[in-house]
Protein backbone atom coordinates (compact mmCIF):
# COMPACT_ATOMS: atom_id res chain seq x y z
CA UNK A 1 -12.87 12.54 12.57
CA UNK A 2 -14.19 15.87 13.84
CA UNK A 3 -12.02 17.99 11.58
CA UNK A 4 -13.29 18.74 8.10
CA UNK A 5 -10.91 18.23 5.19
CA UNK A 6 -11.08 19.99 1.87
CA UNK A 7 -9.27 19.34 -1.38
CA UNK A 8 -9.10 22.64 -3.25
CA UNK A 9 -8.66 21.77 -6.90
CA UNK A 10 -7.71 24.90 -8.85
CA UNK A 11 -6.28 25.85 -12.22
CA UNK A 12 -6.91 27.90 -15.31
CA UNK A 13 -9.99 27.42 -17.48
CA UNK A 14 -9.55 24.40 -19.71
CA UNK A 15 -7.17 22.58 -17.39
CA UNK A 16 -9.69 19.87 -16.46
CA UNK A 17 -10.64 20.71 -12.86
CA UNK A 18 -14.17 19.40 -13.05
CA UNK A 19 -13.20 16.25 -14.95
CA UNK A 20 -10.33 15.51 -12.56
CA UNK A 21 -12.52 16.28 -9.54
CA UNK A 22 -15.07 13.71 -10.67
CA UNK A 23 -12.33 11.18 -11.36
CA UNK A 24 -10.87 11.70 -7.87
CA UNK A 25 -14.42 11.16 -6.59
CA UNK A 26 -14.61 7.90 -8.57
CA UNK A 27 -11.37 6.70 -6.97
CA UNK A 28 -12.71 7.55 -3.51
CA UNK A 29 -16.05 5.86 -4.22
CA UNK A 30 -14.21 2.72 -5.36
CA UNK A 31 -12.52 2.61 -1.93
CA UNK A 32 -15.76 3.47 -0.05
CA UNK A 33 -14.29 6.78 1.20
CA UNK A 34 -17.10 9.13 2.22
CA UNK A 35 -16.86 12.55 0.59
CA UNK A 36 -18.81 15.15 -1.36
CA UNK A 37 -18.05 17.31 -4.39
CA UNK A 38 -18.90 20.95 -4.97
CA UNK A 39 -18.25 22.82 -8.21
CA UNK A 40 -17.25 26.21 -6.84
CA UNK A 41 -17.97 28.08 -10.06
CA UNK A 42 -21.68 27.55 -9.43
CA UNK A 43 -21.68 29.05 -5.94
CA UNK A 44 -21.85 32.63 -7.21
CA UNK A 45 -23.79 32.27 -10.45
CA UNK A 46 -26.29 35.07 -10.12
CA UNK A 47 -26.98 37.92 -12.54
CA UNK A 48 -26.95 40.72 -11.84
CA UNK A 49 -24.57 40.52 -8.91
CA UNK A 50 -26.31 40.95 -5.55
CA UNK A 51 -26.31 44.51 -4.29
CA UNK A 52 -23.14 45.24 -2.35
CA UNK A 53 -21.46 42.07 -3.65
CA UNK A 54 -20.13 42.93 -7.13
CA UNK A 55 -17.62 40.03 -7.19
CA UNK A 56 -20.25 37.63 -5.81
CA UNK A 57 -17.99 36.50 -2.97
CA UNK A 58 -20.62 36.91 -0.25
CA UNK A 59 -23.26 34.89 -2.10
CA UNK A 60 -20.67 32.21 -2.94
CA UNK A 61 -19.75 31.90 0.73
CA UNK A 62 -23.39 31.79 1.82
CA UNK A 63 -24.11 29.04 -0.70
CA UNK A 64 -21.01 27.04 0.27
CA UNK A 65 -21.90 27.40 3.96
CA UNK A 66 -25.44 26.17 3.32
CA UNK A 67 -24.36 23.19 1.23
CA UNK A 68 -21.59 22.18 3.63
CA UNK A 69 -23.99 22.48 6.58
CA UNK A 70 -26.26 19.93 4.91
CA UNK A 71 -23.38 17.56 4.18
CA UNK A 72 -21.83 17.93 7.64
CA UNK A 73 -25.19 17.30 9.32
CA UNK A 74 -25.22 13.95 7.52
CA UNK A 75 -21.72 13.13 8.76
CA UNK A 76 -19.54 14.06 5.79
CA UNK A 77 -16.12 15.45 6.63
CA UNK A 78 -14.31 15.45 3.27
CA UNK A 79 -14.97 17.82 0.41
CA UNK A 80 -13.58 18.11 -3.10
CA UNK A 81 -14.03 21.74 -4.18
CA UNK A 82 -13.18 22.73 -7.74
CA UNK A 83 -12.78 26.38 -8.66
CA UNK A 84 -10.21 28.33 -10.65
CA UNK A 85 -8.59 30.44 -7.91
CA UNK A 86 -9.75 28.56 -4.82
CA UNK A 87 -6.21 27.85 -3.56
CA UNK A 88 -5.30 31.52 -3.07
CA UNK A 89 -4.64 32.56 0.53
CA UNK A 90 -7.31 35.28 0.31
CA UNK A 91 -9.95 32.54 0.03
CA UNK A 92 -8.87 30.57 3.09
CA UNK A 93 -11.09 32.58 5.43
CA UNK A 94 -14.17 31.69 3.39
CA UNK A 95 -13.40 27.97 3.68
CA UNK A 96 -12.69 28.20 7.41
CA UNK A 97 -15.93 30.12 8.01
CA UNK A 98 -17.99 27.76 5.83
CA UNK A 99 -16.48 24.44 7.00
CA UNK A 100 -15.33 25.38 10.48
CA UNK A 101 -12.08 26.71 11.89
CA UNK A 102 -10.65 23.20 12.23
CA UNK A 103 -10.47 22.44 8.53
CA UNK A 104 -7.46 20.73 6.95
CA UNK A 105 -6.86 22.30 3.56
CA UNK A 106 -5.09 20.49 0.73
CA UNK A 107 -4.26 22.76 -2.23
CA UNK A 108 -3.69 21.41 -5.74
CA UNK A 109 -3.27 23.45 -8.92
CA UNK A 110 -3.67 21.68 -12.23
CA UNK A 111 -1.45 23.14 -14.95
CA UNK A 112 -1.66 23.14 -18.74
CA UNK A 113 0.10 24.98 -21.53
CA UNK A 114 -1.64 27.79 -23.41
CA UNK A 115 -2.02 25.47 -26.42
CA UNK A 116 -3.61 22.69 -24.37
CA UNK A 117 -5.98 25.09 -22.60
CA UNK A 118 -7.04 26.64 -25.93
CA UNK A 119 -7.63 23.20 -27.48
CA UNK A 120 -9.79 22.09 -24.55
CA UNK A 121 -11.72 25.35 -24.42
CA UNK A 122 -12.34 25.22 -28.16
CA UNK A 123 -13.90 21.78 -27.68
CA UNK A 124 -16.06 23.04 -24.81
CA UNK A 125 -17.12 26.59 -25.72
CA UNK A 126 -19.58 26.69 -28.61
CA UNK A 127 -20.89 30.22 -28.30
CA UNK A 128 -19.57 33.74 -28.11
CA UNK A 129 -17.45 33.20 -24.99
CA UNK A 130 -14.43 31.34 -26.47
CA UNK A 131 -11.98 34.26 -26.80
CA UNK A 132 -13.10 35.67 -23.46
CA UNK A 133 -12.46 32.27 -21.83
CA UNK A 134 -9.04 31.87 -23.51
CA UNK A 135 -7.92 35.32 -22.36
CA UNK A 136 -9.28 34.79 -18.85
CA UNK A 137 -7.59 31.39 -18.68
CA UNK A 138 -4.17 32.87 -19.44
CA UNK A 139 -4.72 35.71 -16.96
CA UNK A 140 -5.73 33.34 -14.18
CA UNK A 141 -2.78 31.03 -14.90
CA UNK A 142 -0.51 34.04 -14.28
CA UNK A 143 -2.35 34.91 -11.08
CA UNK A 144 -1.95 31.37 -9.80
CA UNK A 145 1.76 31.31 -10.70
CA UNK A 146 2.33 34.57 -8.84
CA UNK A 147 0.11 34.11 -5.78
CA UNK A 148 -0.50 30.47 -4.92
CA UNK A 149 0.66 29.52 -1.41
CA UNK A 150 3.92 27.61 -1.09
CA UNK A 151 2.16 24.46 0.14
CA UNK A 152 0.23 24.15 -3.13
CA UNK A 153 0.96 21.01 -5.14
CA UNK A 154 1.19 21.44 -8.92
CA UNK A 155 -0.01 18.62 -11.15
CA UNK A 156 0.62 18.85 -14.89
CA UNK A 157 -2.20 17.77 -17.22
CA UNK A 158 -0.67 18.18 -20.70
CA UNK A 159 -0.76 14.90 -22.62
CA UNK A 160 -1.86 12.87 -19.60
CA UNK A 161 -4.84 10.59 -19.03
CA UNK A 162 -7.43 11.80 -16.54
CA UNK A 163 -7.09 8.65 -14.43
CA UNK A 164 -3.35 9.30 -14.01
CA UNK A 165 -3.89 12.94 -13.09
CA UNK A 166 -6.59 11.96 -10.59
CA UNK A 167 -4.29 9.35 -9.04
CA UNK A 168 -1.67 12.05 -8.44
CA UNK A 169 -4.25 14.47 -7.04
CA UNK A 170 -5.89 11.88 -4.78
CA UNK A 171 -2.48 10.92 -3.39
CA UNK A 172 -2.06 14.45 -1.98
CA UNK A 173 -5.06 14.06 0.33
CA UNK A 174 -4.18 10.99 2.39
CA UNK A 175 -7.82 9.90 2.05
CA UNK A 176 -7.17 6.60 0.27
CA UNK A 177 -6.23 3.55 2.32
CA UNK A 178 -2.50 2.87 2.17
CA UNK A 179 -1.65 6.13 0.41
CA UNK A 180 0.13 8.82 2.41
CA UNK A 181 0.13 12.46 1.32
């Protein structure tokens, strides 16, 4: 396989992207499917923002390019990438530049109600950021609803076990033996 493949796992804060991403990874590991995982939120974590890059997009792309280069050099061709708005069409260029023009992109958005997101964020956020995270989560859920590409698969997370959610997400990739997307 020369072509790289990327699973973009997106969704509002508190939806479970990281947890589901790791569970998808566990399913792939159990079937000996080579892959790597990158938590996209960490790709631009720099304060203050680099000069000329107020939204930290350039540094995120540079970091993704560097990490993927290391993985690809070792023969990896499949990537699980978790990040809130990663599925948006405006981000496709970054993934094609970082992974190569011949990248197959699978887009999945995890969904959760406002109540579920708040409950999960309350369990996670212990400091001063809770209300900021709750507000940002709702705003980004609206952005995803309005702007996600038509080929994006939605997977509901409310009241569901992580293993069941991950099974549904993994099935969209075609990476598991005997499971077609």
